[in-house]
Coordinates of C-alpha atoms in Angstrom, one line a residue:
Chain A
M1 CA 49.3 -13.6 19.3
K2 CA 49.9 -13.8 15.5
K3 CA 46.3 -14.3 15.0
I4 CA 45.2 -11.3 17.1
A5 CA 48.0 -9.2 15.1
L6 CA 46.5 -10.3 12.0
V7 CA 42.9 -9.3 12.9
C8 CA 44.3 -5.9 14.1
C9 CA 45.8 -5.5 10.7
L10 CA 42.7 -6.5 9.0
V11 CA 40.5 -3.9 11.0
L12 CA 43.0 -1.3 10.7
G13 CA 43.1 -2.1 7.1
S14 CA 39.5 -1.8 6.6
L15 CA 39.2 1.1 8.7
V16 CA 41.6 2.9 6.3
L17 CA 39.9 1.6 3.4
N18 CA 36.6 3.1 4.7
A19 CA 38.1 6.3 5.7
S20 CA 39.6 7.0 2.3
D21 CA 36.4 6.0 0.4
L22 CA 34.4 8.2 2.8
S23 CA 36.7 11.2 2.3
L24 CA 34.6 11.5 -1.1
F25 CA 32.4 13.6 1.2
K26 CA 35.1 15.7 2.5
G27 CA 33.9 19.5 2.8
L28 CA 30.4 18.6 1.6
S29 CA 27.2 19.2 3.4
G30 CA 23.5 19.6 3.0
T31 CA 20.7 17.3 2.1
L32 CA 20.3 14.3 -0.7
N33 CA 17.0 12.9 -1.2
I34 CA 16.8 9.6 -2.6
A35 CA 13.7 7.5 -3.7
G36 CA 12.9 4.7 -5.9
G37 CA 13.3 0.9 -6.4
T38 CA 12.7 -1.1 -3.4
A39 CA 15.4 -3.6 -4.1
H40 CA 18.3 -0.9 -3.5
I41 CA 17.0 0.1 -0.2
G42 CA 18.9 -2.2 2.4
A43 CA 22.4 -1.7 0.7
E44 CA 22.0 2.0 0.4
K45 CA 20.8 2.5 3.7
E46 CA 23.8 0.8 5.1
A47 CA 26.0 3.1 3.0
I48 CA 24.1 6.0 4.3
K49 CA 24.5 5.1 7.9
D50 CA 28.3 5.2 7.5
I51 CA 28.3 8.3 5.7
M52 CA 26.0 10.3 8.1
M53 CA 28.0 9.0 11.2
A54 CA 31.2 10.2 9.5
Y55 CA 30.0 13.7 8.3
P56 CA 27.1 14.8 10.7
S57 CA 26.4 17.8 8.4
I58 CA 25.3 15.6 5.7
N59 CA 21.9 14.5 5.6
I60 CA 20.5 11.8 3.3
T61 CA 17.1 10.5 3.2
I62 CA 15.6 7.3 1.3
A63 CA 12.4 6.4 0.3
G64 CA 10.7 3.4 -1.7
G65 CA 7.9 3.9 -4.2
G66 CA 8.9 1.7 -7.2
S67 CA 11.2 2.5 -10.2
G68 CA 8.7 4.2 -12.5
V69 CA 7.3 6.7 -9.6
D70 CA 10.6 7.9 -9.0
I71 CA 11.9 8.2 -12.4
K72 CA 9.2 10.7 -12.7
Q73 CA 10.0 12.5 -9.6
V74 CA 13.8 12.8 -10.4
S75 CA 12.8 14.3 -13.8
E76 CA 10.5 17.0 -12.1
G77 CA 13.1 17.7 -9.7
L78 CA 11.3 16.4 -6.5
I79 CA 14.4 14.3 -5.4
D80 CA 17.9 14.4 -6.3
L81 CA 18.8 10.7 -7.1
A82 CA 16.4 8.1 -8.1
N83 CA 16.8 4.4 -7.7
A84 CA 15.7 2.3 -10.5
G85 CA 15.7 -1.7 -11.0
R86 CA 15.6 -1.2 -14.6
A87 CA 16.9 0.7 -17.4
P88 CA 15.0 3.9 -18.0
K89 CA 13.2 3.8 -21.5
P90 CA 14.4 6.1 -24.1
D91 CA 11.7 8.6 -23.8
E92 CA 12.0 8.7 -20.1
V93 CA 15.8 9.7 -20.6
K94 CA 14.9 12.1 -23.1
R95 CA 12.1 13.9 -21.1
G96 CA 14.1 14.0 -17.8
N97 CA 17.6 14.5 -19.4
L98 CA 18.5 11.4 -17.3
Q99 CA 22.2 10.6 -16.4
Q100 CA 22.6 6.6 -15.5
F101 CA 24.9 5.1 -13.0
V102 CA 25.0 1.4 -12.3
F103 CA 26.4 0.4 -9.0
A104 CA 25.5 -3.2 -8.7
I105 CA 24.0 -6.2 -10.7
D106 CA 21.0 -8.1 -9.1
G107 CA 19.1 -11.4 -9.9
I108 CA 15.4 -11.7 -9.9
A109 CA 14.4 -15.0 -8.6
I110 CA 10.9 -16.9 -8.5
V111 CA 10.0 -17.6 -4.9
V112 CA 7.5 -20.0 -3.3
N113 CA 6.9 -20.7 0.4
P114 CA 9.4 -22.4 2.2
N115 CA 7.1 -25.3 2.9
S116 CA 6.7 -26.1 -0.9
K117 CA 8.3 -29.0 -2.6
I118 CA 8.7 -27.2 -5.8
K119 CA 12.4 -26.9 -6.8
N120 CA 12.3 -25.9 -10.5
L121 CA 9.8 -24.8 -13.2
T122 CA 10.2 -24.3 -16.8
K123 CA 9.6 -21.1 -18.7
K124 CA 6.5 -22.8 -20.3
Q125 CA 5.1 -23.7 -16.7
L126 CA 6.0 -20.2 -15.4
R127 CA 4.1 -18.6 -18.2
A128 CA 1.2 -21.1 -17.5
I129 CA 1.0 -20.2 -14.1
F130 CA 1.2 -16.3 -14.4
S131 CA -1.2 -16.1 -17.3
G132 CA -3.9 -18.1 -15.4
E133 CA -3.8 -21.1 -17.8
V134 CA -3.3 -23.3 -14.9
T135 CA -4.9 -22.8 -11.3
D136 CA -3.8 -25.7 -9.3
F137 CA -0.3 -27.0 -8.8
K138 CA -1.5 -30.4 -9.7
Q139 CA -1.9 -29.7 -13.2
L140 CA 1.8 -29.2 -13.4
G141 CA 2.5 -32.4 -11.7
F142 CA 3.1 -31.0 -8.5
E143 CA 1.5 -31.5 -5.1
E144 CA -2.1 -30.6 -5.2
G145 CA -2.9 -26.8 -4.1
K146 CA -4.8 -23.7 -5.5
I147 CA -2.1 -21.5 -6.9
N148 CA -1.9 -18.1 -5.5
I149 CA 0.0 -15.7 -7.7
Y150 CA 1.6 -12.7 -6.4
T151 CA 2.7 -10.0 -8.6
R152 CA 4.0 -6.3 -8.4
D153 CA 2.4 -3.2 -9.6
A154 CA 3.0 -1.8 -13.1
S155 CA 5.6 0.8 -11.8
S156 CA 8.0 -1.9 -10.4
G157 CA 11.3 -2.3 -12.2
T158 CA 11.6 -5.8 -10.7
R159 CA 8.2 -6.6 -12.6
S160 CA 9.2 -5.2 -15.8
V161 CA 12.6 -7.0 -15.8
F162 CA 10.9 -10.3 -14.8
T163 CA 8.3 -10.1 -17.2
K164 CA 10.5 -9.3 -20.0
K165 CA 13.4 -12.0 -19.3
A166 CA 11.4 -14.8 -17.5
L167 CA 8.0 -14.8 -19.0
G168 CA 8.2 -13.0 -22.3
K169 CA 5.2 -11.7 -23.9
I170 CA 2.3 -12.7 -21.5
K171 CA -0.8 -11.2 -20.1
Y172 CA -0.9 -11.5 -16.3
T173 CA -4.2 -13.2 -15.0
S174 CA -6.4 -10.9 -13.3
S175 CA -6.7 -13.0 -10.2
A176 CA -3.0 -12.4 -9.4
K177 CA -2.8 -10.5 -6.0
V178 CA -0.7 -7.1 -6.2
V179 CA 1.9 -6.0 -3.6
A180 CA 3.7 -2.9 -3.3
S181 CA 7.3 -3.8 -2.4
N182 CA 10.0 -6.6 -2.5
A183 CA 9.6 -6.7 1.1
A184 CA 5.8 -7.2 0.8
M185 CA 6.2 -10.0 -1.7
K186 CA 8.3 -11.7 1.0
T187 CA 5.8 -11.4 3.8
A188 CA 2.9 -12.3 1.2
V189 CA 4.6 -15.3 -0.3
G190 CA 6.2 -16.4 2.9
S191 CA 2.7 -16.7 4.9
D192 CA 0.9 -18.5 2.0
R193 CA 1.8 -22.3 1.4
N194 CA 0.7 -22.1 -2.3
G195 CA 2.1 -18.7 -2.9
I196 CA 4.1 -17.9 -5.8
G197 CA 5.9 -14.8 -6.9
F198 CA 9.2 -13.0 -7.8
I199 CA 11.7 -11.1 -5.8
S200 CA 15.2 -9.3 -5.8
L201 CA 17.8 -11.6 -5.1
G202 CA 19.4 -9.3 -2.8
V203 CA 16.2 -9.0 -0.7
A204 CA 15.4 -12.8 -0.6
D205 CA 15.9 -14.6 2.7
D206 CA 15.0 -17.8 4.5
S207 CA 11.4 -16.7 4.6
V208 CA 10.8 -17.7 1.1
K209 CA 12.3 -20.4 -1.0
L210 CA 14.0 -19.7 -4.4
V211 CA 12.8 -21.6 -7.5
C212 CA 15.2 -22.4 -10.4
L213 CA 14.1 -21.8 -13.9
D214 CA 14.9 -24.3 -16.6
Q215 CA 17.1 -26.1 -13.9
K216 CA 19.4 -22.9 -13.7
C217 CA 19.3 -21.9 -10.0
P218 CA 19.5 -18.1 -9.1
S219 CA 22.6 -17.3 -7.0
V220 CA 25.4 -14.7 -7.1
T221 CA 27.7 -17.0 -8.8
S222 CA 24.9 -17.8 -11.6
V223 CA 24.3 -14.3 -12.2
I224 CA 28.0 -13.4 -12.7
D225 CA 28.7 -16.1 -15.0
G226 CA 25.4 -15.4 -16.7
T227 CA 24.0 -19.0 -16.5
Y228 CA 20.8 -17.6 -14.7
P229 CA 19.2 -15.2 -17.3
V230 CA 16.8 -13.1 -15.1
S231 CA 19.2 -10.3 -13.9
R232 CA 19.4 -6.5 -14.2
G233 CA 21.5 -3.8 -13.2
L234 CA 20.6 -1.5 -10.5
Y235 CA 20.5 2.0 -11.7
M236 CA 20.9 5.3 -9.9
L237 CA 19.7 8.0 -12.2
T238 CA 19.9 12.0 -11.9
S239 CA 18.1 14.7 -13.8
G240 CA 21.0 16.3 -15.7
K241 CA 24.6 16.6 -14.1
P242 CA 24.5 15.1 -10.4
T243 CA 24.9 17.5 -7.5
P244 CA 28.3 17.5 -5.9
L245 CA 26.5 15.3 -2.9
A246 CA 24.9 13.1 -5.5
Q247 CA 28.0 12.7 -7.3
A248 CA 29.9 11.7 -4.1
F249 CA 27.3 9.2 -3.0
I250 CA 27.3 7.3 -6.6
S251 CA 31.0 7.2 -6.5
Y252 CA 30.8 5.8 -2.8
M253 CA 28.4 3.2 -4.0
K254 CA 30.8 2.4 -6.6
S255 CA 33.9 2.4 -4.2
D256 CA 35.5 -0.5 -2.6
S257 CA 33.5 0.2 0.6
G258 CA 30.3 0.5 -1.7
A259 CA 31.1 -2.7 -3.4
A260 CA 31.7 -4.5 0.2
I261 CA 28.2 -3.3 1.1
S262 CA 26.8 -4.6 -2.2
K263 CA 28.2 -7.9 -1.8
K264 CA 27.0 -8.3 1.7
H265 CA 23.5 -7.5 0.3
G266 CA 23.4 -10.2 -2.0
F267 CA 24.4 -7.9 -5.2
I268 CA 27.2 -8.1 -7.5
P269 CA 29.2 -4.8 -7.4
Y270 CA 29.8 -3.1 -10.6
Q271 CA 32.6 -0.6 -10.1
K272 CA 33.3 0.5 -13.9
Chain B
M1 CA -13.9 42.1 19.7
S2 CA -16.9 40.1 18.4
L3 CA -16.5 41.7 15.1
L4 CA -12.8 40.2 15.1
F5 CA -14.6 36.9 15.9
Y6 CA -17.0 37.2 13.0
L7 CA -14.3 38.2 10.6
G8 CA -12.3 35.0 11.5
L9 CA -15.3 32.9 11.1
V10 CA -15.8 34.4 7.5
V11 CA -12.0 34.0 6.8
S12 CA -12.1 30.3 7.7
I13 CA -15.2 29.5 6.0
I14 CA -14.0 31.2 2.8
T15 CA -10.6 29.4 2.9
T16 CA -11.9 26.0 3.7
S17 CA -14.6 25.9 1.0
S18 CA -12.2 27.3 -1.6
F19 CA -9.8 24.6 -0.9
I20 CA -12.5 22.1 -1.4
F21 CA -13.5 23.8 -4.6
A22 CA -10.1 24.1 -5.6
I23 CA -9.5 20.4 -5.4
L24 CA -12.7 19.6 -7.1
G25 CA -11.6 21.9 -9.8
F26 CA -8.0 20.4 -10.2
L27 CA -9.7 16.9 -10.4
I28 CA -12.2 18.0 -13.0
Y29 CA -9.5 20.2 -15.1
F30 CA -7.1 16.7 -15.0
S31 CA -10.1 14.6 -15.8
L32 CA -11.2 16.7 -18.7
P33 CA -8.7 15.3 -21.4
L34 CA -10.6 11.7 -20.6
L35 CA -13.9 13.1 -20.7
D36 CA -13.5 14.3 -24.1
S37 CA -11.1 12.1 -25.4
G38 CA -14.2 10.0 -26.8
N39 CA -13.7 6.8 -25.0
F40 CA -14.8 8.0 -21.5
L41 CA -17.6 5.1 -21.4
Q42 CA -14.6 2.7 -21.5
F43 CA -13.6 3.8 -17.8
F44 CA -16.9 2.1 -16.7
T45 CA -16.0 -1.2 -18.2
L46 CA -15.2 -4.5 -16.6
S47 CA -11.3 -4.8 -16.9
W48 CA -8.1 -2.9 -16.6
D49 CA -5.2 -3.9 -18.6
A50 CA -2.9 -1.1 -19.4
T51 CA -0.8 -3.3 -21.7
R52 CA -3.9 -4.1 -24.0
G53 CA -5.3 -0.6 -23.6
L54 CA -8.3 -1.3 -21.5
Y55 CA -9.0 1.0 -18.6
G56 CA -12.1 -0.2 -16.9
L57 CA -12.7 1.0 -13.5
L58 CA -15.5 -1.0 -12.6
P59 CA -13.4 -3.7 -10.7
M60 CA -12.1 -0.7 -8.6
I61 CA -15.6 0.8 -7.9
V62 CA -17.3 -2.5 -7.0
G63 CA -14.2 -3.3 -4.7
T64 CA -14.6 -0.1 -2.8
I65 CA -18.4 -0.3 -2.4
Y66 CA -18.1 -4.1 -1.2
I67 CA -15.1 -3.4 1.3
S68 CA -16.8 -0.2 2.7
L69 CA -20.2 -1.8 3.2
L70 CA -19.1 -4.8 4.7
A71 CA -16.8 -2.8 7.2
T72 CA -19.6 -0.5 7.9
V73 CA -22.0 -3.4 8.7
L74 CA -19.3 -5.1 10.9
A75 CA -18.6 -1.9 12.7
A76 CA -22.3 -1.0 13.0
L77 CA -22.8 -4.3 15.1
S78 CA -19.6 -3.6 17.5
S79 CA -20.2 0.2 17.8
F80 CA -23.8 -0.2 18.6
S81 CA -23.3 -2.7 21.5
M82 CA -20.4 -0.7 22.5
A83 CA -22.4 2.6 22.8
A84 CA -25.4 0.8 24.4
L85 CA -23.1 -0.6 27.0
I86 CA -21.3 2.7 27.9
A87 CA -24.6 4.7 27.9
Y88 CA -27.0 2.2 29.5
F89 CA -26.1 -1.1 30.6
L90 CA -22.6 -1.1 32.4
P91 CA -22.1 0.2 35.8
R92 CA -20.8 3.8 35.9
K93 CA -17.4 2.9 36.8
Y94 CA -16.9 0.3 34.0
A95 CA -18.7 2.4 31.5
H96 CA -16.4 5.3 32.2
K97 CA -13.3 3.2 31.6
L98 CA -14.6 1.6 28.4
E99 CA -15.4 5.3 27.0
R100 CA -11.7 6.3 27.8
I101 CA -10.5 3.0 25.8
L102 CA -13.0 4.2 23.0
T103 CA -11.7 7.7 22.8
S104 CA -8.1 6.4 22.7
L105 CA -8.9 4.2 19.8
F106 CA -9.4 7.4 17.6
G107 CA -5.6 8.1 17.7
V108 CA -4.5 4.7 16.7
P109 CA -3.0 5.1 13.0
T110 CA -4.5 2.6 10.6
V111 CA -1.2 1.3 9.4
L112 CA -0.8 -0.3 12.9
Y113 CA -4.0 -2.3 12.4
A114 CA -3.0 -3.3 9.0
F115 CA 0.5 -4.3 10.0
A116 CA -0.8 -6.3 12.9
A117 CA -3.4 -8.0 10.7
L118 CA -0.6 -8.7 8.0
F119 CA 1.4 -10.7 10.8
L120 CA -1.2 -12.3 12.7
L121 CA -4.4 -12.8 10.8
V122 CA -3.3 -13.1 7.5
P123 CA -1.0 -16.3 7.8
L124 CA -4.0 -17.8 9.9
M125 CA -6.2 -17.4 7.2
N126 CA -3.8 -18.6 4.4
D127 CA -3.5 -21.7 6.5
Y128 CA -7.1 -22.3 7.0
L129 CA -8.6 -21.0 3.7
S130 CA -5.9 -22.1 1.4
G131 CA -4.3 -18.8 0.6
R132 CA -7.3 -16.5 0.9
G133 CA -5.6 -14.2 3.6
L134 CA -5.4 -11.2 1.4
S135 CA -9.1 -10.8 0.6
L136 CA -12.1 -8.6 0.9
A137 CA -13.0 -10.4 4.2
T138 CA -9.8 -9.7 5.7
A139 CA -9.6 -6.0 4.6
S140 CA -13.2 -5.2 5.7
F141 CA -12.7 -7.0 9.0
V142 CA -9.8 -5.0 9.9
L143 CA -11.1 -1.8 8.3
S144 CA -14.3 -2.0 10.6
F145 CA -11.9 -1.6 13.9
V146 CA -10.9 1.7 12.1
V147 CA -14.6 2.7 11.7
M148 CA -15.7 1.7 14.8
P149 CA -14.7 4.3 17.1
T150 CA -16.3 7.2 14.8
M151 CA -19.5 5.2 14.6
A152 CA -19.7 4.4 18.3
M153 CA -19.1 8.1 19.3
I154 CA -22.0 9.3 17.1
L155 CA -24.3 6.6 18.6
L156 CA -23.2 7.4 22.1
N157 CA -23.9 11.0 21.6
A158 CA -27.2 10.2 20.1
M159 CA -28.1 8.1 22.9
R160 CA -27.2 10.7 25.5
T161 CA -29.5 13.2 24.0
I162 CA -32.7 11.7 25.5
P163 CA -33.7 13.9 28.5
K164 CA -32.8 12.2 32.0
S165 CA -36.2 13.2 33.3
Q166 CA -37.9 10.8 30.8
I167 CA -35.6 7.9 31.8
R168 CA -36.1 8.5 35.5
A169 CA -39.9 8.8 35.0
L170 CA -40.0 5.5 33.3
Y171 CA -37.6 3.9 36.1
F172 CA -40.1 5.4 38.6
I173 CA -42.9 3.4 37.0
G174 CA -40.9 0.2 37.5
A175 CA -39.3 0.0 34.0
S176 CA -36.1 -2.2 33.7
T177 CA -33.0 -1.0 31.9
D178 CA -34.1 -3.2 28.9
D179 CA -37.5 -1.4 28.5
V180 CA -35.8 1.9 29.0
F181 CA -33.2 1.1 26.2
F182 CA -35.7 -0.7 23.6
K183 CA -39.1 1.3 24.3
L184 CA -37.7 4.8 25.0
V185 CA -34.3 5.5 23.7
M186 CA -34.2 3.4 20.4
P187 CA -37.0 4.9 18.7
Q188 CA -35.7 8.2 19.3
I189 CA -32.3 7.8 18.1
K190 CA -33.0 6.7 14.4
K191 CA -31.4 9.9 13.1
G192 CA -28.1 9.0 15.2
I193 CA -28.1 5.5 13.8
I194 CA -28.5 6.8 10.2
S195 CA -25.9 9.4 10.5
A196 CA -23.4 6.9 12.4
L197 CA -23.9 4.5 9.4
I198 CA -23.3 7.1 6.8
F199 CA -20.2 8.7 8.5
G200 CA -18.9 5.1 9.0
F201 CA -19.3 4.4 5.3
S202 CA -17.7 7.6 4.3
R203 CA -14.7 6.9 6.6
A204 CA -14.3 3.4 5.3
V205 CA -14.6 4.7 1.4
G206 CA -11.7 7.0 2.2
D207 CA -9.2 4.4 3.7
T208 CA -6.4 3.6 1.8
L209 CA -3.7 1.7 3.6
I210 CA -5.8 -1.2 4.8
S211 CA -7.3 -2.0 1.5
L212 CA -3.8 -1.7 -0.2
M213 CA -2.1 -4.0 2.3
L214 CA -4.8 -6.6 3.0
A215 CA -7.2 -6.7 0.2
G216 CA -4.9 -8.3 -2.4
N217 CA -5.3 -5.5 -5.1
T218 CA -6.4 -8.0 -7.8
L219 CA -7.8 -6.5 -10.9
Q220 CA -11.1 -8.6 -11.1
I221 CA -14.5 -8.1 -9.7
P222 CA -14.9 -10.0 -6.5
H223 CA -17.7 -12.4 -6.4
H224 CA -17.2 -14.0 -2.9
L225 CA -16.3 -12.8 0.6
L226 CA -12.7 -14.6 0.0
D227 CA -12.0 -13.1 -3.1
S228 CA -9.2 -10.4 -3.4
A229 CA -10.2 -7.0 -4.5
R230 CA -8.9 -3.8 -5.3
T231 CA -10.6 -0.3 -4.0
L232 CA -10.3 3.0 -5.7
T233 CA -7.9 4.5 -3.3
A234 CA -5.4 1.6 -3.5
H235 CA -5.6 1.9 -7.2
I236 CA -4.5 5.3 -7.0
A237 CA -1.6 4.4 -4.8
L238 CA -0.6 1.5 -7.0
I239 CA -1.2 2.8 -10.4
N240 CA 1.6 2.8 -13.2
A241 CA 3.2 6.2 -12.7
S242 CA 6.1 5.0 -14.7
D243 CA 4.7 6.8 -18.0
Y244 CA 2.9 10.0 -16.7
E245 CA 1.7 10.7 -20.4
S246 CA -0.2 7.6 -20.4
I247 CA -4.1 7.1 -20.1
A248 CA -3.3 4.8 -17.3
F249 CA -1.8 7.5 -15.1
K250 CA -4.5 10.2 -16.2
A251 CA -7.2 7.7 -15.2
I252 CA -6.4 8.2 -11.7
F253 CA -7.7 11.6 -11.8
L254 CA -11.0 10.3 -12.7
C255 CA -10.8 7.8 -9.7
G256 CA -10.1 10.8 -7.6
L257 CA -13.2 12.5 -8.8
L258 CA -15.2 9.3 -8.3
L259 CA -14.1 9.2 -4.8
F260 CA -14.9 12.9 -4.3
L261 CA -18.5 12.3 -5.7
F262 CA -18.9 9.2 -3.5
T263 CA -18.2 11.3 -0.4
A264 CA -20.2 14.4 -1.8
C265 CA -23.4 12.0 -2.4
I266 CA -23.2 10.4 0.9
M267 CA -23.0 14.1 2.6
M268 CA -25.9 14.8 0.4
V269 CA -28.0 12.0 1.6
L270 CA -27.2 12.8 5.4
K271 CA -28.3 16.3 4.6
L272 CA -31.6 15.0 3.0
I273 CA -32.4 12.7 6.0
N274 CA -32.0 15.5 8.4
V275 CA -34.3 17.8 6.5
R276 CA -36.9 15.1 6.3
K277 CA -36.9 14.6 9.9
K278 CA -37.4 18.1 10.8

């Protein structure tokens, strides 16, 4: 009996919490168009579902496309809010008069096929792989197998952060296969025994295996305490002052409800 | 009334053709800064690496040609047998059913083929060919399914242009279906075969999604059927748009122009063949 009461209290409590955060949208209506980084989509979709169920007069659309493409789109006023998996460059900020909001922190993990025996790679090994210096896992002391490298296109924020923080200055080998989103990376590496790539920690699941970098393993805790170095803020960008609806959405993603959603999707909420 | 009809014709011709010229003009206008930047020839070099200032489109051009050609050849085999079966070899009842299936294939969105292949074919290829799933061979095999209905329809129409009286006459003197097909029909539909090939090829050149999802998109010239490749269309879809002042971004207009010229050339060839046959 006590248990049931407790559960009831918890449910009610969470409802109240939810309702108060959702009241950010009170009196608002219209359309909000969001596009950009593919890492954000899962968490934001869930938030959008809650918002649109509570306020049917609000219509929010979300699309992928990569961080770079949508920084351009928001600067030109084609969308209201851009998702970016990297900080915008100074000249991008100037060109689009961009305002930046971070709602969560995300790690970027090296991934291999779940059947692979690789547990740890050093930065040096990683650089040798992605620059094409080694073409077989045997050369690195692992089981034999021709390495198949998967990377993202140049407009990807995940790729630019991964390159900067995990690889340093390297030239990607021209035999690297290019996939168009975090989800496509999961499918590609998940179906290739000798595949290796990188992915947003929030998107990763059992279909791929996370690899430690220099004995530092990617996880929510290791990203929070800073031991895992390859991490980034998940940005939302507007051109100029955000519209009331965009402002409400940003506040919602930074609220307790938004933080709960971010956490559920493997990100670290950032509410400041 | 007929005046209104002709007026409508003239208006539609003018609008469609002006649209096409507008697109061409737009592509040329945006490619111009590249054309007179002095390093135009650089775009036809071997490698693309935006970080090092190399903007060679040759890997993409070669990839486009390989994938489209292979898909056309594969589709030619299947569509030719399909059309021959429907037009001459199957009993009427089955032929009719097969034709229905063929026409319904026109409506299948290409992304469905790509998606199905990504989850069924690619893992299989990865397992047996050590990770060569996303390759030229996969992309062109799946692309051939997209091209096939177009080619089969053109072939079917060509096969049906043979006058019934000729066919009946041949049967009357004791010929078999084989004789009718190989001695009477085949020599007369050469033009149809060529236009089916050319239409199929231009359809294959234009496809984006299948090559984007299945060809692997590497930036190297493929040397082997199981190498990955990138097509011009996939390149446009993938290109670095993060900095739209960059040469990399401007180069996609050149890609567009090249694609336009590709298809224009194909149409031209088609016209020339038709003229010569007359």
